[in-house]
Structures are given as C-alpha cells and as structure tokens.
Short mmCIF file of N, CA and C in Angstrom, two decimals:
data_model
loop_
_atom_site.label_atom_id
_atom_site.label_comp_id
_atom_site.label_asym_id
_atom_site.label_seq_id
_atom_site.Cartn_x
_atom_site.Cartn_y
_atom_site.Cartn_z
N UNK A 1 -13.32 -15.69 -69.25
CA UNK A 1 -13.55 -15.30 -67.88
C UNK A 1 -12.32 -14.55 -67.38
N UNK A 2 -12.50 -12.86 -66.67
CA UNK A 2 -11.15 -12.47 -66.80
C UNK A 2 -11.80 -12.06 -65.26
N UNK A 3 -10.97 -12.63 -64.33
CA UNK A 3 -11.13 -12.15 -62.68
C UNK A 3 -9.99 -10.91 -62.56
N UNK A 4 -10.85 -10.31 -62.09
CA UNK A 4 -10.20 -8.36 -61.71
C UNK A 4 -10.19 -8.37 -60.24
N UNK A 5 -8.90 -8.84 -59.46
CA UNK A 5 -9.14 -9.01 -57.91
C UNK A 5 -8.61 -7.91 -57.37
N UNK A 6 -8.97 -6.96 -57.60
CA UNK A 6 -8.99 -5.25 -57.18
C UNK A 6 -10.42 -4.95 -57.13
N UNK A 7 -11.32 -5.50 -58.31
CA UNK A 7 -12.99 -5.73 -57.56
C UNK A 7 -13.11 -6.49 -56.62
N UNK A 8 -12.91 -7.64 -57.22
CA UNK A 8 -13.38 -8.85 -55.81
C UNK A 8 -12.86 -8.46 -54.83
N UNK A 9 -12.03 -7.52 -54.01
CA UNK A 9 -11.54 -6.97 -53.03
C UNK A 9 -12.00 -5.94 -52.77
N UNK A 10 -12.73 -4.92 -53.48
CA UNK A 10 -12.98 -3.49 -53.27
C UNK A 10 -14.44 -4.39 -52.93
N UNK A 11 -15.23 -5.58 -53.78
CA UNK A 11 -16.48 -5.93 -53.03
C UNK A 11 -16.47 -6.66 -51.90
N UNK A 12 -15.58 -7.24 -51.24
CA UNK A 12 -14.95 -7.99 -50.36
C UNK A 12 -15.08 -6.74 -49.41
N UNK A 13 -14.21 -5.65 -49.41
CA UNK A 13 -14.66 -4.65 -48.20
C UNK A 13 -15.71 -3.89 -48.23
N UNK A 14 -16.56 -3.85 -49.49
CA UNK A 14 -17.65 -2.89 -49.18
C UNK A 14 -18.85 -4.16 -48.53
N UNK A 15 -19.32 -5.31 -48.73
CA UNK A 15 -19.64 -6.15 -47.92
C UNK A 15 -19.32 -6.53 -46.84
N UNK A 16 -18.09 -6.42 -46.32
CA UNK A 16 -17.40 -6.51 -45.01
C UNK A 16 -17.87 -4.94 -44.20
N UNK A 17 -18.07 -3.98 -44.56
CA UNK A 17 -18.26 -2.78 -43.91
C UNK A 17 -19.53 -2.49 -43.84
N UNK A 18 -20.37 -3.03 -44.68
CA UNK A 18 -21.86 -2.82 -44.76
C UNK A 18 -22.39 -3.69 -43.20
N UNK A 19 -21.87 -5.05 -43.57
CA UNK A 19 -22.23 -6.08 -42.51
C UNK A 19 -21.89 -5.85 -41.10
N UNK A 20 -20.83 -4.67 -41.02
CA UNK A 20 -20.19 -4.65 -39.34
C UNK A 20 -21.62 -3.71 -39.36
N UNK A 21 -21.71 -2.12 -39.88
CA UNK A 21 -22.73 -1.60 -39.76
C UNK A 21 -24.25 -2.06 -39.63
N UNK A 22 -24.44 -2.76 -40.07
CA UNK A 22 -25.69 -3.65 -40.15
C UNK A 22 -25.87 -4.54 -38.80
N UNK A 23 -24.43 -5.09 -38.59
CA UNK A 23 -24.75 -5.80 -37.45
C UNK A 23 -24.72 -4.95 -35.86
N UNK A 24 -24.31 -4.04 -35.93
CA UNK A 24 -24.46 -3.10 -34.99
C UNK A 24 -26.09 -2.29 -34.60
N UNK A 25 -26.57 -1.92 -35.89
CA UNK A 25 -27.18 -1.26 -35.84
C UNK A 25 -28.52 -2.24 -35.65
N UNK A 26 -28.65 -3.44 -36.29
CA UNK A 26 -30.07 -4.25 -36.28
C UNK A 26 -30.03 -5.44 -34.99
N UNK A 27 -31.13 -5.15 -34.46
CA UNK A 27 -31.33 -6.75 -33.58
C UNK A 27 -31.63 -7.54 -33.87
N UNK A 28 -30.77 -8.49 -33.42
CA UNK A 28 -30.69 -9.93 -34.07
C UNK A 28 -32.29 -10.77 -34.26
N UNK A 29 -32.91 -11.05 -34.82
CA UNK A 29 -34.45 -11.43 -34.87
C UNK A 29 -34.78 -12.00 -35.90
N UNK A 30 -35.98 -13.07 -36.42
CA UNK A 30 -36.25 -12.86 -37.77
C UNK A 30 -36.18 -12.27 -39.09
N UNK A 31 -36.58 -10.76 -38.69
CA UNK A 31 -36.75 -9.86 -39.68
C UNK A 31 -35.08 -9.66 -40.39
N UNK A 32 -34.41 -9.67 -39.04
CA UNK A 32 -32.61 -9.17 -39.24
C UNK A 32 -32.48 -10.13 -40.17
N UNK A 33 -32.38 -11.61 -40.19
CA UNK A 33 -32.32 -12.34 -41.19
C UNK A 33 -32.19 -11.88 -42.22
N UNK A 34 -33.18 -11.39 -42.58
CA UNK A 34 -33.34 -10.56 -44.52
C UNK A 34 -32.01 -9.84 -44.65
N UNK A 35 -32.00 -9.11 -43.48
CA UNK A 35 -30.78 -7.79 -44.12
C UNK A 35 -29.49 -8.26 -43.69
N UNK A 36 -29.52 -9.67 -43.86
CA UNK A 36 -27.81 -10.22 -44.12
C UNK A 36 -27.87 -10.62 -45.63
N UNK A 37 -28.83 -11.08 -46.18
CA UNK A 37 -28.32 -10.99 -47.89
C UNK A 37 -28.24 -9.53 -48.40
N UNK A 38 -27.88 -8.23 -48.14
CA UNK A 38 -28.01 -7.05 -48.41
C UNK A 38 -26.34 -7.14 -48.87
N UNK A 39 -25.28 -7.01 -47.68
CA UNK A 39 -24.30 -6.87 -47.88
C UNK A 39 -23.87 -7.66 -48.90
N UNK A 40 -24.19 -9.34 -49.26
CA UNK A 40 -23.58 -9.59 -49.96
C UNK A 40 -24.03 -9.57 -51.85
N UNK A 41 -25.42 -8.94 -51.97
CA UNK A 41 -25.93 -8.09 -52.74
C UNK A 41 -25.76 -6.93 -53.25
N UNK A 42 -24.92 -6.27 -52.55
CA UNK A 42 -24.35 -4.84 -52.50
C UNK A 42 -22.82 -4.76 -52.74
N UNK A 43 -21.98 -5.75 -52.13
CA UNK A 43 -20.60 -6.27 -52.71
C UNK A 43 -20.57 -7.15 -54.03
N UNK A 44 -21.47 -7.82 -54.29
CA UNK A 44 -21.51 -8.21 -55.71
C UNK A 44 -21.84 -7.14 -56.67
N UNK A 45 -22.76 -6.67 -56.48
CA UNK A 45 -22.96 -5.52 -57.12
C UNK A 45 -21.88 -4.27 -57.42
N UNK A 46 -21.12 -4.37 -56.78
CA UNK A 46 -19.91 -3.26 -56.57
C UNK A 46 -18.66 -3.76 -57.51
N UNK A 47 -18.74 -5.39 -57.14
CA UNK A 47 -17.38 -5.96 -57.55
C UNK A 47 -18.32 -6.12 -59.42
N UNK A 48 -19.09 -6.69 -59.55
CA UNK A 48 -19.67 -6.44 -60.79
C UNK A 48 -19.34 -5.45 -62.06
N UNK A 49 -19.75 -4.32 -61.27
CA UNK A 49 -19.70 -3.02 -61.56
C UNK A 49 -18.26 -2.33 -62.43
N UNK A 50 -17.29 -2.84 -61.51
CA UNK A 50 -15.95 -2.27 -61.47
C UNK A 50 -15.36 -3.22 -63.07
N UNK A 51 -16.29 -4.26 -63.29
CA UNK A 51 -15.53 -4.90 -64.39
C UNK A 51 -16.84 -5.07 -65.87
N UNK A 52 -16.78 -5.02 -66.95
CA UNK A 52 -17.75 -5.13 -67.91
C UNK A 52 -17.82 -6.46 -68.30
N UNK A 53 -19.50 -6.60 -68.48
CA UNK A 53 -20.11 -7.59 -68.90
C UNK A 53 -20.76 -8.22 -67.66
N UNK A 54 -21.46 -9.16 -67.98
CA UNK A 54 -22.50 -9.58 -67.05
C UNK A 54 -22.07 -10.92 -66.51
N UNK A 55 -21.04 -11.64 -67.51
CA UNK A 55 -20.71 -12.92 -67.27
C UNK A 55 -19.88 -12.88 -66.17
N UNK A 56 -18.51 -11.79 -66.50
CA UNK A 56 -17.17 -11.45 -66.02
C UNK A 56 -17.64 -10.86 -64.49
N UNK A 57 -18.86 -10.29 -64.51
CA UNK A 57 -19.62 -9.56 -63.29
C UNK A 57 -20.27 -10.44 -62.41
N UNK A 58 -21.02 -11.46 -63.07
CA UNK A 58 -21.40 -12.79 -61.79
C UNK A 58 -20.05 -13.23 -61.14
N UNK A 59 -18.75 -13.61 -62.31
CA UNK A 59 -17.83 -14.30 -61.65
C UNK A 59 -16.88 -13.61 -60.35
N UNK A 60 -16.97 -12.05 -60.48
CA UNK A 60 -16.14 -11.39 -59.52
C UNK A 60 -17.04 -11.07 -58.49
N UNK A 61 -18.51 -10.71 -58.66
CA UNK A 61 -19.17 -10.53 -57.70
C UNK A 61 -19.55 -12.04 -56.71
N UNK A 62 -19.59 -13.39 -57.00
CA UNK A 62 -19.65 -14.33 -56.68
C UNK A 62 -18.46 -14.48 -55.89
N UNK A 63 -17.08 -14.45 -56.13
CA UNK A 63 -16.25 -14.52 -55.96
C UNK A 63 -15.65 -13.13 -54.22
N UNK A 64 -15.99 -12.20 -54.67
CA UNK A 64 -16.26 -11.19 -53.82
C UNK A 64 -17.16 -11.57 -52.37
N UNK A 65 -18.33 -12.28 -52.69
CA UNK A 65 -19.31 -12.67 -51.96
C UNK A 65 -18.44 -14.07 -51.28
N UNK A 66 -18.14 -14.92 -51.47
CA UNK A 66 -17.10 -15.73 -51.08
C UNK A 66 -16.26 -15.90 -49.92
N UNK A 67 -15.09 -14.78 -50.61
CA UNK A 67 -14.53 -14.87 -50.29
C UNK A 67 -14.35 -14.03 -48.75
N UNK A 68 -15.05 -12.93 -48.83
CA UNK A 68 -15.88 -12.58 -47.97
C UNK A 68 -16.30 -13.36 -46.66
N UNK A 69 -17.22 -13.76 -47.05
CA UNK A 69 -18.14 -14.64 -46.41
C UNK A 69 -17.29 -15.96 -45.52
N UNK A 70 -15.77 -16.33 -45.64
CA UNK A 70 -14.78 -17.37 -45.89
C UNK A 70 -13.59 -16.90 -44.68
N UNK A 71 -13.42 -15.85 -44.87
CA UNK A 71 -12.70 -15.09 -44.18
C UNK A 71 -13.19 -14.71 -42.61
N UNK A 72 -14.50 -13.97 -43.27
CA UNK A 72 -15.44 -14.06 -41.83
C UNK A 72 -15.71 -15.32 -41.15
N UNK A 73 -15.94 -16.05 -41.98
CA UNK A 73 -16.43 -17.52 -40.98
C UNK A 73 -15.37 -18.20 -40.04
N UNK A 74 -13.98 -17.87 -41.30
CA UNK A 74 -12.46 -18.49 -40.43
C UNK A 74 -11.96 -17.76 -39.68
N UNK A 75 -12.50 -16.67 -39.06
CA UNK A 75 -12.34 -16.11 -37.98
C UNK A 75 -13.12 -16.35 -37.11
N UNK A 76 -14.82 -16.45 -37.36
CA UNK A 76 -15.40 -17.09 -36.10
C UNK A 76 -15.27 -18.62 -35.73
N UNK A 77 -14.60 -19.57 -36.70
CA UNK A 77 -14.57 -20.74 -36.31
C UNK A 77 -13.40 -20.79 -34.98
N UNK A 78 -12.14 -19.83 -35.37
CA UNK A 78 -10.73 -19.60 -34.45
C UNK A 78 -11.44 -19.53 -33.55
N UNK A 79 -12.65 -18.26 -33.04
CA UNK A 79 -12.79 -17.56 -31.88
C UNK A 79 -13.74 -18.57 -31.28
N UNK A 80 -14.42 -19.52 -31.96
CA UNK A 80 -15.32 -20.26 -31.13
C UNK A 80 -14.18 -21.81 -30.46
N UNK A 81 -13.42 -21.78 -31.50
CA UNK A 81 -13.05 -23.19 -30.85
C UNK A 81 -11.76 -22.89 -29.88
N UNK A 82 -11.62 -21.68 -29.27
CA UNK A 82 -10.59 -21.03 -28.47
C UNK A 82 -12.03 -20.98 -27.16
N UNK A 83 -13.28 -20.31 -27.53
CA UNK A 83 -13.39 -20.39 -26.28
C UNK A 83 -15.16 -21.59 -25.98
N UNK A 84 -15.44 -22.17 -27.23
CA UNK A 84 -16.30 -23.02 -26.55
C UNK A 84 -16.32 -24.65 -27.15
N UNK A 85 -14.97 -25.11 -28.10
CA UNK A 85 -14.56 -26.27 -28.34
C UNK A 85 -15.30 -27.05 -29.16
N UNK A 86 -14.78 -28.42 -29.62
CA UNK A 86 -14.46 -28.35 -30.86
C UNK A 86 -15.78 -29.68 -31.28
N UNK A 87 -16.57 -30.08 -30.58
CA UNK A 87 -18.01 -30.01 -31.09
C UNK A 87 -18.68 -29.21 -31.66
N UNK A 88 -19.13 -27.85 -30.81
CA UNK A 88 -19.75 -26.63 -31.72
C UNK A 88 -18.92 -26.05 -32.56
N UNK A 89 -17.84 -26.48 -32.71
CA UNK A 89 -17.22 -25.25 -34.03
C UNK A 89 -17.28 -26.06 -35.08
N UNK A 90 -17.98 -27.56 -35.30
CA UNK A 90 -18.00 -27.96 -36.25
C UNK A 90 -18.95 -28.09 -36.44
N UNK A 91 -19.98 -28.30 -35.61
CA UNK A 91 -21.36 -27.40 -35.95
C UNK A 91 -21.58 -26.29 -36.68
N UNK A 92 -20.60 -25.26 -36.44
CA UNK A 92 -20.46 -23.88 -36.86
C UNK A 92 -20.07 -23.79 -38.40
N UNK A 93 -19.06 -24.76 -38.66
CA UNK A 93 -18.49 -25.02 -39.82
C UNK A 93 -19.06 -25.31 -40.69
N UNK A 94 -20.42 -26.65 -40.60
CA UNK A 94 -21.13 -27.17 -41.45
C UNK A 94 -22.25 -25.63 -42.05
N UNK A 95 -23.11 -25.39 -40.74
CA UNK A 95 -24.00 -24.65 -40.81
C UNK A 95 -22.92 -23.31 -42.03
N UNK A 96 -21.73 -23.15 -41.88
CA UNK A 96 -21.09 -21.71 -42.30
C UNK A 96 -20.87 -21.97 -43.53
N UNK A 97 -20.35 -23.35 -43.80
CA UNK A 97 -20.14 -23.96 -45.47
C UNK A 97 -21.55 -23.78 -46.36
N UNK A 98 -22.69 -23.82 -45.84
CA UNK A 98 -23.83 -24.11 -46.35
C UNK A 98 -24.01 -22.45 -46.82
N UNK A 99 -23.95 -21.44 -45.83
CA UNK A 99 -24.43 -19.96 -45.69
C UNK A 99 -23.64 -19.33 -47.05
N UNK A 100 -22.42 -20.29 -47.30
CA UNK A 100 -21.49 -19.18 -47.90
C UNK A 100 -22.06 -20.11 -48.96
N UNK A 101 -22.56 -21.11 -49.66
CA UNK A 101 -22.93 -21.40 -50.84
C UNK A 101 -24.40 -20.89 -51.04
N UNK A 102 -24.70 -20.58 -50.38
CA UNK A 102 -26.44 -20.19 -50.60
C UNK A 102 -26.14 -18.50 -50.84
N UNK A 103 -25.03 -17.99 -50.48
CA UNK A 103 -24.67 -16.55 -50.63
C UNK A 103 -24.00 -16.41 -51.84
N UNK A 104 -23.82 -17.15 -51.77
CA UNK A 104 -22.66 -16.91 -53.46
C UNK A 104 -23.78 -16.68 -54.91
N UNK A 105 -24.57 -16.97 -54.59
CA UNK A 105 -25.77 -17.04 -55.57
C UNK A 105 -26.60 -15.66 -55.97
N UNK A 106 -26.71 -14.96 -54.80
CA UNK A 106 -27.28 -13.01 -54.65
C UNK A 106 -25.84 -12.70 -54.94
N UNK A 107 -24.75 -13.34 -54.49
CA UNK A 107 -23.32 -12.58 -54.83
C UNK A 107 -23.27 -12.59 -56.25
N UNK A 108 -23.66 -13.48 -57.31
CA UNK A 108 -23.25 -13.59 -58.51
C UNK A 108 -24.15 -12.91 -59.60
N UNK A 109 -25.41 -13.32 -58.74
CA UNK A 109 -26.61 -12.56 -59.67
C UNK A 109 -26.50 -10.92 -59.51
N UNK A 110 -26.48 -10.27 -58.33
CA UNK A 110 -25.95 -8.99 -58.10
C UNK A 110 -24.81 -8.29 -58.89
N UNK A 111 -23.55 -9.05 -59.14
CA UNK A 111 -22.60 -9.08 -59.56
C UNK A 111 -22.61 -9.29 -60.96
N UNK A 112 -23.50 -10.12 -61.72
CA UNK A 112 -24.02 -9.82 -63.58
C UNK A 112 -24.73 -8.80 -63.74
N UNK A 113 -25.73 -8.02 -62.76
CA UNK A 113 -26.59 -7.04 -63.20
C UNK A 113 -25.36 -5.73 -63.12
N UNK A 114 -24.53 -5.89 -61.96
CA UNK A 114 -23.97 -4.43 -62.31
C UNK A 114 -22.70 -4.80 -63.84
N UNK A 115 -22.08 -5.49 -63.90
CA UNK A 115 -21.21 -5.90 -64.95
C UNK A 115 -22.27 -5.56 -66.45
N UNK A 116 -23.39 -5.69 -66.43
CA UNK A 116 -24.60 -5.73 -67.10
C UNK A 116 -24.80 -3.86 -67.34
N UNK A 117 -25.23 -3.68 -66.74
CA UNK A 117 -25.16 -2.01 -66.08
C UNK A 117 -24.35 -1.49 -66.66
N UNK A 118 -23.17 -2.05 -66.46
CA UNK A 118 -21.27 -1.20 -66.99
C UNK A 118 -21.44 -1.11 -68.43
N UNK A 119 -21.93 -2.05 -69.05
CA UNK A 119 -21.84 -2.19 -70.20
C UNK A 119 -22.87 -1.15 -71.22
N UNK A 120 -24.20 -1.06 -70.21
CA UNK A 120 -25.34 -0.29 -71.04
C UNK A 120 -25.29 1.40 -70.67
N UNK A 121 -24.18 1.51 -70.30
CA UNK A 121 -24.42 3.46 -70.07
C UNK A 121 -24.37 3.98 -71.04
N UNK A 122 -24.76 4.95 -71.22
CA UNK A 122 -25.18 6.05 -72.16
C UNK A 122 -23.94 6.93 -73.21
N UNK A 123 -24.11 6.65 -74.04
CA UNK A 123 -22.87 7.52 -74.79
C UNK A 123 -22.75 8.92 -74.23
N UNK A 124 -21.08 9.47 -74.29
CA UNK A 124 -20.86 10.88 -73.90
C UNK A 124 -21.53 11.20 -75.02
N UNK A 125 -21.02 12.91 -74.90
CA UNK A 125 -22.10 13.84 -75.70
C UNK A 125 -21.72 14.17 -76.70
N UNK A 126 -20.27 13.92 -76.94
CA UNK A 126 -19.00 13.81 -78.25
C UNK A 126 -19.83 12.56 -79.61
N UNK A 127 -20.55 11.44 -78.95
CA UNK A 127 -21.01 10.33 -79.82
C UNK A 127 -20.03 9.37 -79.67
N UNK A 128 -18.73 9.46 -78.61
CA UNK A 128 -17.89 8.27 -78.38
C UNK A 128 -18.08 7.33 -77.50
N UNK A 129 -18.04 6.30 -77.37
CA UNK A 129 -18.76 5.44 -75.98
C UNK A 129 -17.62 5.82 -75.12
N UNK A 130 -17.78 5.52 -73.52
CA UNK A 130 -16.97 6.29 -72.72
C UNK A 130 -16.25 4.57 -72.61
N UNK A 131 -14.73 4.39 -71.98
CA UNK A 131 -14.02 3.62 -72.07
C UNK A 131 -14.36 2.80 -70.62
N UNK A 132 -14.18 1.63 -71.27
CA UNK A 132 -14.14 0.35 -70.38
C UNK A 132 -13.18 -0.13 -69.25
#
C-alpha cells in the first residue's frame, strides 16, 4: 500500500471545489441530496487516477474523500458551537462522523476504478507502455 499525498490532496481540493460549486448552485431539497456523493466520487476518482493500480487507488481516493469530508465538518462543528452551542454541535458531530464513513466508501470505490483506468491505457505508438 503506497499513499501518494500529493493525490489525496489534489482529490481533497478537487472535491472541496466541486462541493462549494455545487452548493451554490443547487437548492437544498431531496433531489440535492444525490449530488453530494458527486464530489466525493469525483475526488476519489482524481486522487485514484494520479496513482496506479486499483488497490493503491481505493486507498488514496478513500483517504482523499476523508479527509476532505473531516476538515469540512471541523470547521462547521467550530462555527456551530461559536454560535448555537454545545448540544447541537454534538448532534452535528455524531450525524458528521456517520456522513464521512458512509462517504469514504464512493471515495474508495471511485478511487480503484480510476487507479484501475491508470493502469489499462493504451500503448504509445512506438509499442512502449507509457510510464507510470
């Protein structure tokens, strides 16, 4: 298992930038629901990508999805228990521990298909495989 945390960081912000966009642009509703596993489907996939194999690609895209997801939450836990105290922010906490393990799962599976991907491209036109 070889963690490449220049992926898990490059998927860490492309999930972090997808999600501000996303959350701007969609109203909050049922349907919005769905298109919060996107970002962290799309950062696994990225952090995946950047490293070969499918195994090495669940673990950085999982990891990506995470850590992610960890960062964001410990910022809304600060901002809630600054301004609405410290009943609901542990409300917030439980419900946020749960979100980020149920995410880590599209983070990892996302994250083997592109590591997966890296591995099956197509030989250059020389007949040399292109480098890893």
């Amino acid at each position: 298992m070889n963690i490449n945390w220049y992926a898990v960081l490059t998927g860490f912000a492309v999930a972090l930038g997808l999600s501000i966009v996303l959350s701007l642009l969609t109203p909050v509703d049922g349907t919005a629901l769905l298109l919060l596993a996107a970002p962290a489907l799309v950062g696994g996939f990225v952090a995946g990508y950047m490293v070969s194999g499918a195994t090495d690609g669940a673990v950085n895209g999982g990891l990506a999805t995470v850590i992610g997801a960890i960062a964001v939450l410990v910022f809304v836990l600060v901002m809630e228990v600054l301004a609405a105290g410290l009943i609901t922010t542990v409300v917030t906490a439980t419900i946020g521990v749960t979100a980020i393990l149920v995410q880590a799962i599209p983070g990892a599976a996302a994250g083997a298909l592109g590591g997966w991907l890296k591995t099956r491209r197509e030989p250059s036109a020389t007949g040399a495989t292109a480098p890893r």
